[in-house]
mmCIF file of C-alpha atoms in Angstrom:
data_model
loop_
_atom_site.group_PDB
_atom_site.id
_atom_site.type_symbol
_atom_site.label_atom_id
_atom_site.label_comp_id
_atom_site.label_asym_id
_atom_site.label_seq_id
_atom_site.Cartn_x
_atom_site.Cartn_y
_atom_site.Cartn_z
ATOM 1 C CA UNK A 1 34.471 -45.825 27.162
ATOM 2 C CA UNK A 2 33.030 -48.501 24.896
ATOM 3 C CA UNK A 3 29.311 -48.805 24.359
ATOM 4 C CA UNK A 4 27.517 -51.560 26.236
ATOM 5 C CA UNK A 5 26.546 -54.624 24.232
ATOM 6 C CA UNK A 6 23.301 -54.854 26.193
ATOM 7 C CA UNK A 7 20.155 -53.977 24.253
ATOM 8 C CA UNK A 8 18.651 -50.630 25.129
ATOM 9 C CA UNK A 9 15.553 -50.841 27.345
ATOM 10 C CA UNK A 10 12.154 -50.081 25.884
ATOM 11 C CA UNK A 11 11.348 -46.420 26.039
ATOM 12 C CA UNK A 12 8.268 -44.799 24.569
ATOM 13 C CA UNK A 13 9.363 -43.276 21.339
ATOM 14 C CA UNK A 14 8.126 -41.999 18.042
ATOM 15 C CA UNK A 15 4.556 -43.259 18.196
ATOM 16 C CA UNK A 16 3.844 -41.760 21.620
ATOM 17 C CA UNK A 17 5.594 -38.538 20.677
ATOM 18 C CA UNK A 18 3.565 -38.387 17.438
ATOM 19 C CA UNK A 19 0.256 -38.542 19.317
ATOM 20 C CA UNK A 20 1.390 -35.989 21.902
ATOM 21 C CA UNK A 21 2.523 -33.622 19.132
ATOM 22 C CA UNK A 22 -0.658 -34.210 17.129
ATOM 23 C CA UNK A 23 -2.826 -33.428 20.167
ATOM 24 C CA UNK A 24 -0.692 -30.340 20.829
ATOM 25 C CA UNK A 25 -1.142 -29.099 17.253
ATOM 26 C CA UNK A 26 -4.901 -29.591 17.436
ATOM 27 C CA UNK A 27 -5.011 -27.820 20.804
ATOM 28 C CA UNK A 28 -3.012 -24.898 19.389
ATOM 29 C CA UNK A 29 -5.353 -24.714 16.388
ATOM 30 C CA UNK A 30 -8.427 -24.655 18.646
ATOM 31 C CA UNK A 31 -6.832 -21.987 20.862
ATOM 32 C CA UNK A 32 -6.120 -19.801 17.811
ATOM 33 C CA UNK A 33 -9.633 -20.351 16.468
ATOM 34 C CA UNK A 34 -11.148 -19.448 19.854
ATOM 35 C CA UNK A 35 -8.970 -16.344 20.111
ATOM 36 C CA UNK A 36 -9.986 -15.199 16.626
ATOM 37 C CA UNK A 37 -13.678 -15.760 17.376
ATOM 38 C CA UNK A 38 -13.489 -13.936 20.721
ATOM 39 C CA UNK A 39 -11.674 -10.940 19.230
ATOM 40 C CA UNK A 40 -14.010 -10.743 16.256
ATOM 41 C CA UNK A 41 -17.403 -10.696 18.062
ATOM 42 C CA UNK A 42 -18.776 -9.241 21.283
ATOM 43 C CA UNK A 43 -21.447 -11.799 22.127
ATOM 44 C CA UNK A 44 -21.014 -15.508 22.661
ATOM 45 C CA UNK A 45 -22.040 -17.594 19.674
ATOM 46 C CA UNK A 46 -22.376 -21.275 18.994
ATOM 47 C CA UNK A 47 -19.039 -21.308 17.182
ATOM 48 C CA UNK A 48 -17.314 -19.875 20.243
ATOM 49 C CA UNK A 49 -18.811 -22.598 22.425
ATOM 50 C CA UNK A 50 -17.667 -25.228 19.907
ATOM 51 C CA UNK A 51 -14.183 -23.707 19.774
ATOM 52 C CA UNK A 52 -13.991 -23.538 23.578
ATOM 53 C CA UNK A 53 -15.101 -27.168 23.874
ATOM 54 C CA UNK A 54 -12.513 -28.248 21.321
ATOM 55 C CA UNK A 55 -9.850 -26.174 23.068
ATOM 56 C CA UNK A 56 -10.548 -27.722 26.448
ATOM 57 C CA UNK A 57 -10.768 -31.263 25.090
ATOM 58 C CA UNK A 58 -7.643 -31.190 22.946
ATOM 59 C CA UNK A 59 -5.603 -29.423 25.650
ATOM 60 C CA UNK A 60 -6.586 -32.062 28.214
ATOM 61 C CA UNK A 61 -5.817 -34.873 25.768
ATOM 62 C CA UNK A 62 -2.404 -33.383 24.995
ATOM 63 C CA UNK A 63 -1.603 -33.008 28.706
ATOM 64 C CA UNK A 64 -2.776 -36.544 29.535
ATOM 65 C CA UNK A 65 -0.852 -38.096 26.638
ATOM 66 C CA UNK A 66 2.261 -36.141 27.597
ATOM 67 C CA UNK A 67 1.970 -37.261 31.228
ATOM 68 C CA UNK A 68 1.429 -40.865 30.128
ATOM 69 C CA UNK A 69 4.505 -40.724 27.906
ATOM 70 C CA UNK A 70 6.595 -39.303 30.763
ATOM 71 C CA UNK A 71 5.355 -42.018 33.139
ATOM 72 C CA UNK A 72 6.137 -44.725 30.580
ATOM 73 C CA UNK A 73 9.614 -43.297 30.108
ATOM 74 C CA UNK A 74 10.267 -43.258 33.871
ATOM 75 C CA UNK A 75 8.878 -46.778 34.262
ATOM 76 C CA UNK A 76 11.110 -48.042 31.453
ATOM 77 C CA UNK A 77 14.169 -46.541 33.125
ATOM 78 C CA UNK A 78 13.220 -48.044 36.502
ATOM 79 C CA UNK A 79 12.581 -51.435 34.893
ATOM 80 C CA UNK A 80 16.002 -51.367 33.221
ATOM 81 C CA UNK A 81 17.649 -50.477 36.544
ATOM 82 C CA UNK A 82 15.860 -53.327 38.330
ATOM 83 C CA UNK A 83 16.927 -55.785 35.628
ATOM 84 C CA UNK A 84 20.514 -54.565 35.884
ATOM 85 C CA UNK A 85 20.394 -54.855 39.675
ATOM 86 C CA UNK A 86 19.101 -58.438 39.430
ATOM 87 C CA UNK A 87 21.900 -59.336 37.030
ATOM 88 C CA UNK A 88 24.445 -57.766 39.370
ATOM 89 C CA UNK A 89 23.027 -59.663 42.349
ATOM 90 C CA UNK A 90 23.110 -62.931 40.398
ATOM 91 C CA UNK A 91 26.647 -62.289 39.243
ATOM 92 C CA UNK A 92 27.781 -61.404 42.768
ATOM 93 C CA UNK A 93 26.204 -64.582 44.142
ATOM 94 C CA UNK A 94 27.906 -66.613 41.400
ATOM 95 C CA UNK A 95 31.255 -64.949 42.101
ATOM 96 C CA UNK A 96 30.844 -65.440 45.844
ATOM 97 C CA UNK A 97 30.186 -69.152 45.360
ATOM 98 C CA UNK A 98 33.312 -69.471 43.221
ATOM 99 C CA UNK A 99 35.499 -67.485 45.609
ATOM 100 C CA UNK A 100 34.246 -68.898 48.898
ATOM 101 C CA UNK A 101 37.757 -69.249 50.334
ATOM 102 C CA UNK A 102 38.839 -65.694 49.558
ATOM 103 C CA UNK A 103 37.374 -62.586 51.079
ATOM 104 C CA UNK A 104 35.880 -60.421 48.376
ATOM 105 C CA UNK A 105 33.795 -57.306 48.159
ATOM 106 C CA UNK A 106 30.618 -59.350 47.880
ATOM 107 C CA UNK A 107 28.031 -58.577 50.515
ATOM 108 C CA UNK A 108 26.614 -61.890 51.778
ATOM 109 C CA UNK A 109 22.899 -62.368 52.205
ATOM 110 C CA UNK A 110 21.826 -62.202 55.848
ATOM 111 C CA UNK A 111 21.326 -65.611 57.394
ATOM 112 C CA UNK A 112 20.219 -66.672 60.839
ATOM 113 C CA UNK A 113 22.513 -68.791 62.989
ATOM 114 C CA UNK A 114 22.010 -72.550 62.633
ATOM 115 C CA UNK A 115 20.354 -72.804 66.023
ATOM 116 C CA UNK A 116 17.512 -70.498 65.018
ATOM 117 C CA UNK A 117 16.884 -72.289 61.724
ATOM 118 C CA UNK A 118 16.900 -75.693 63.371
ATOM 119 C CA UNK A 119 14.187 -74.563 65.769
ATOM 120 C CA UNK A 120 12.024 -73.330 62.897
ATOM 121 C CA UNK A 121 12.204 -76.510 60.812
ATOM 122 C CA UNK A 122 9.783 -79.330 61.631
ATOM 123 C CA UNK A 123 12.273 -82.039 60.647
ATOM 124 C CA UNK A 124 15.549 -80.784 62.098
ATOM 125 C CA UNK A 125 17.487 -83.875 61.075
ATOM 126 C CA UNK A 126 17.118 -83.606 57.316
ATOM 127 C CA UNK A 127 19.104 -85.750 54.966
ATOM 128 C CA UNK A 128 20.159 -84.662 51.516
ATOM 129 C CA UNK A 129 18.593 -86.398 48.519
ATOM 130 C CA UNK A 130 22.050 -87.476 47.437
ATOM 131 C CA UNK A 131 22.735 -89.096 50.812
ATOM 132 C CA UNK A 132 19.559 -91.204 50.822
ATOM 133 C CA UNK A 133 19.316 -94.683 49.450
ATOM 134 C CA UNK A 134 17.364 -95.665 46.327
ATOM 135 C CA UNK A 135 14.354 -96.903 48.263
ATOM 136 C CA UNK A 136 14.166 -93.688 50.280
ATOM 137 C CA UNK A 137 14.313 -91.501 47.146
ATOM 138 C CA UNK A 138 11.393 -93.325 45.585
ATOM 139 C CA UNK A 139 9.178 -92.926 48.622
ATOM 140 C CA UNK A 140 9.847 -96.397 49.991
ATOM 141 C CA UNK A 141 9.201 -98.177 46.687
ATOM 142 C CA UNK A 142 12.025 -100.068 45.096
ATOM 143 C CA UNK A 143 11.680 -99.806 41.340
ATOM 144 C CA UNK A 144 14.999 -101.353 40.550
ATOM 145 C CA UNK A 145 16.869 -100.162 37.478
ATOM 146 C CA UNK A 146 13.819 -99.487 35.370
ATOM 147 C CA UNK A 147 14.347 -96.656 32.913
ATOM 148 C CA UNK A 148 11.841 -95.003 30.671
#
Protein backbone atom coordinates (compact mmCIF):
# COMPACT_ATOMS: atom_id res chain seq x y z
CA UNK A 1 0.00 0.00 0.00
CA UNK A 2 1.30 3.45 -0.88
CA UNK A 3 2.25 5.92 1.81
CA UNK A 4 -0.21 8.69 2.56
CA UNK A 5 0.63 12.12 1.21
CA UNK A 6 -0.75 13.69 4.38
CA UNK A 7 1.84 15.22 6.70
CA UNK A 8 2.52 13.21 9.82
CA UNK A 9 0.90 14.63 12.97
CA UNK A 10 3.05 16.28 15.61
CA UNK A 11 4.40 13.80 18.07
CA UNK A 12 6.83 14.58 20.86
CA UNK A 13 10.18 13.49 19.62
CA UNK A 14 13.86 13.93 20.14
CA UNK A 15 13.81 16.91 22.48
CA UNK A 16 11.35 15.35 24.92
CA UNK A 17 13.14 12.02 24.74
CA UNK A 18 16.47 13.78 25.37
CA UNK A 19 15.21 15.35 28.61
CA UNK A 20 13.62 12.09 29.78
CA UNK A 21 16.86 10.21 29.08
CA UNK A 22 18.97 12.93 30.70
CA UNK A 23 16.82 12.84 33.85
CA UNK A 24 17.04 9.04 33.83
CA UNK A 25 20.84 9.12 33.60
CA UNK A 26 21.08 11.59 36.47
CA UNK A 27 18.67 9.48 38.53
CA UNK A 28 20.75 6.36 37.85
CA UNK A 29 23.92 8.22 38.83
CA UNK A 30 22.36 9.40 42.10
CA UNK A 31 21.08 5.87 42.84
CA UNK A 32 24.58 4.43 42.29
CA UNK A 33 26.15 7.16 44.42
CA UNK A 34 23.62 6.53 47.22
CA UNK A 35 24.21 2.78 47.03
CA UNK A 36 27.98 3.24 47.24
CA UNK A 37 27.66 5.60 50.22
CA UNK A 38 25.25 3.29 52.06
CA UNK A 39 27.45 0.22 51.53
CA UNK A 40 30.61 2.06 52.53
CA UNK A 41 29.50 3.53 55.90
CA UNK A 42 27.31 2.42 58.79
CA UNK A 43 26.00 5.77 60.01
CA UNK A 44 24.06 8.34 58.05
CA UNK A 45 26.17 11.26 56.88
CA UNK A 46 25.47 14.52 55.15
CA UNK A 47 26.60 13.07 51.82
CA UNK A 48 24.06 10.26 52.14
CA UNK A 49 21.28 12.77 52.77
CA UNK A 50 22.43 14.79 49.74
CA UNK A 51 22.58 11.64 47.60
CA UNK A 52 19.13 10.53 48.80
CA UNK A 53 17.68 13.97 48.05
CA UNK A 54 19.21 13.94 44.58
CA UNK A 55 17.97 10.40 44.00
CA UNK A 56 14.41 11.25 44.95
CA UNK A 57 14.36 14.49 42.97
CA UNK A 58 15.86 13.16 39.76
CA UNK A 59 13.73 9.99 39.86
CA UNK A 60 10.56 12.05 40.24
CA UNK A 61 11.62 14.40 37.45
CA UNK A 62 12.36 11.47 35.14
CA UNK A 63 8.98 9.87 35.91
CA UNK A 64 7.08 13.15 35.44
CA UNK A 65 8.85 13.95 32.17
CA UNK A 66 8.22 10.43 30.90
CA UNK A 67 4.53 10.65 31.82
CA UNK A 68 4.27 14.06 30.15
CA UNK A 69 5.88 12.72 26.98
CA UNK A 70 3.47 9.76 26.93
CA UNK A 71 0.48 12.07 27.42
CA UNK A 72 1.69 14.36 24.63
CA UNK A 73 2.11 11.37 22.34
CA UNK A 74 -1.42 10.12 23.09
CA UNK A 75 -2.87 13.60 22.65
CA UNK A 76 -1.12 13.98 19.29
CA UNK A 77 -2.57 10.68 18.10
CA UNK A 78 -6.07 11.64 19.27
CA UNK A 79 -5.76 15.06 17.62
CA UNK A 80 -4.74 13.45 14.32
CA UNK A 81 -7.70 11.06 14.53
CA UNK A 82 -10.12 13.92 15.20
CA UNK A 83 -8.74 15.88 12.25
CA UNK A 84 -9.07 12.83 10.02
CA UNK A 85 -12.63 12.27 11.24
CA UNK A 86 -13.54 15.89 10.48
CA UNK A 87 -12.12 15.57 6.98
CA UNK A 88 -14.07 12.35 6.45
CA UNK A 89 -17.28 13.98 7.69
CA UNK A 90 -16.73 16.97 5.39
CA UNK A 91 -15.98 14.72 2.45
CA UNK A 92 -19.05 12.58 3.14
CA UNK A 93 -21.25 15.68 3.34
CA UNK A 94 -19.76 16.95 0.07
CA UNK A 95 -20.30 13.58 -1.61
CA UNK A 96 -23.85 13.35 -0.26
CA UNK A 97 -24.69 16.77 -1.68
CA UNK A 98 -23.34 15.75 -5.08
CA UNK A 99 -25.12 12.39 -5.10
CA UNK A 100 -28.46 13.47 -3.66
CA UNK A 101 -30.45 11.44 -6.20
CA UNK A 102 -28.58 8.19 -5.62
CA UNK A 103 -28.58 6.20 -2.43
CA UNK A 104 -25.07 5.95 -1.08
CA UNK A 105 -23.39 4.70 2.04
CA UNK A 106 -23.40 8.18 3.53
CA UNK A 107 -25.12 8.43 6.88
CA UNK A 108 -27.29 11.57 6.86
CA UNK A 109 -27.28 13.95 9.78
CA UNK A 110 -30.39 13.60 11.95
CA UNK A 111 -32.99 16.23 11.23
CA UNK A 112 -36.37 16.92 12.77
CA UNK A 113 -39.48 16.81 10.61
CA UNK A 114 -40.48 20.15 9.08
CA UNK A 115 -43.42 20.52 11.44
CA UNK A 116 -41.20 20.53 14.51
CA UNK A 117 -38.76 23.05 13.06
CA UNK A 118 -41.54 25.37 11.96
CA UNK A 119 -42.89 25.46 15.50
CA UNK A 120 -39.47 26.36 16.89
CA UNK A 121 -38.77 29.25 14.51
CA UNK A 122 -40.20 32.67 15.39
CA UNK A 123 -40.70 33.63 11.74
CA UNK A 124 -42.07 30.46 10.18
CA UNK A 125 -42.59 32.05 6.78
CA UNK A 126 -38.99 32.90 5.95
CA UNK A 127 -37.95 34.01 2.52
CA UNK A 128 -34.55 33.34 1.04
CA UNK A 129 -32.22 36.28 0.47
CA UNK A 130 -32.17 35.43 -3.21
CA UNK A 131 -35.96 35.56 -3.42
CA UNK A 132 -36.27 39.02 -1.86
CA UNK A 133 -36.27 42.23 -3.79
CA UNK A 134 -33.48 44.82 -3.73
CA UNK A 135 -35.25 47.07 -1.24
CA UNK A 136 -35.86 44.16 1.13
CA UNK A 137 -32.20 43.06 1.02
CA UNK A 138 -31.00 46.51 1.99
CA UNK A 139 -33.28 46.75 4.99
CA UNK A 140 -35.94 48.82 3.23
CA UNK A 141 -33.48 51.35 1.79
CA UNK A 142 -33.17 51.61 -1.94
CA UNK A 143 -29.58 52.45 -2.78
CA UNK A 144 -29.95 51.99 -6.48
CA UNK A 145 -26.99 50.68 -8.45
CA UNK A 146 -24.34 52.35 -6.36
CA UNK A 147 -21.11 50.37 -6.25
CA UNK A 148 -18.06 50.98 -4.17
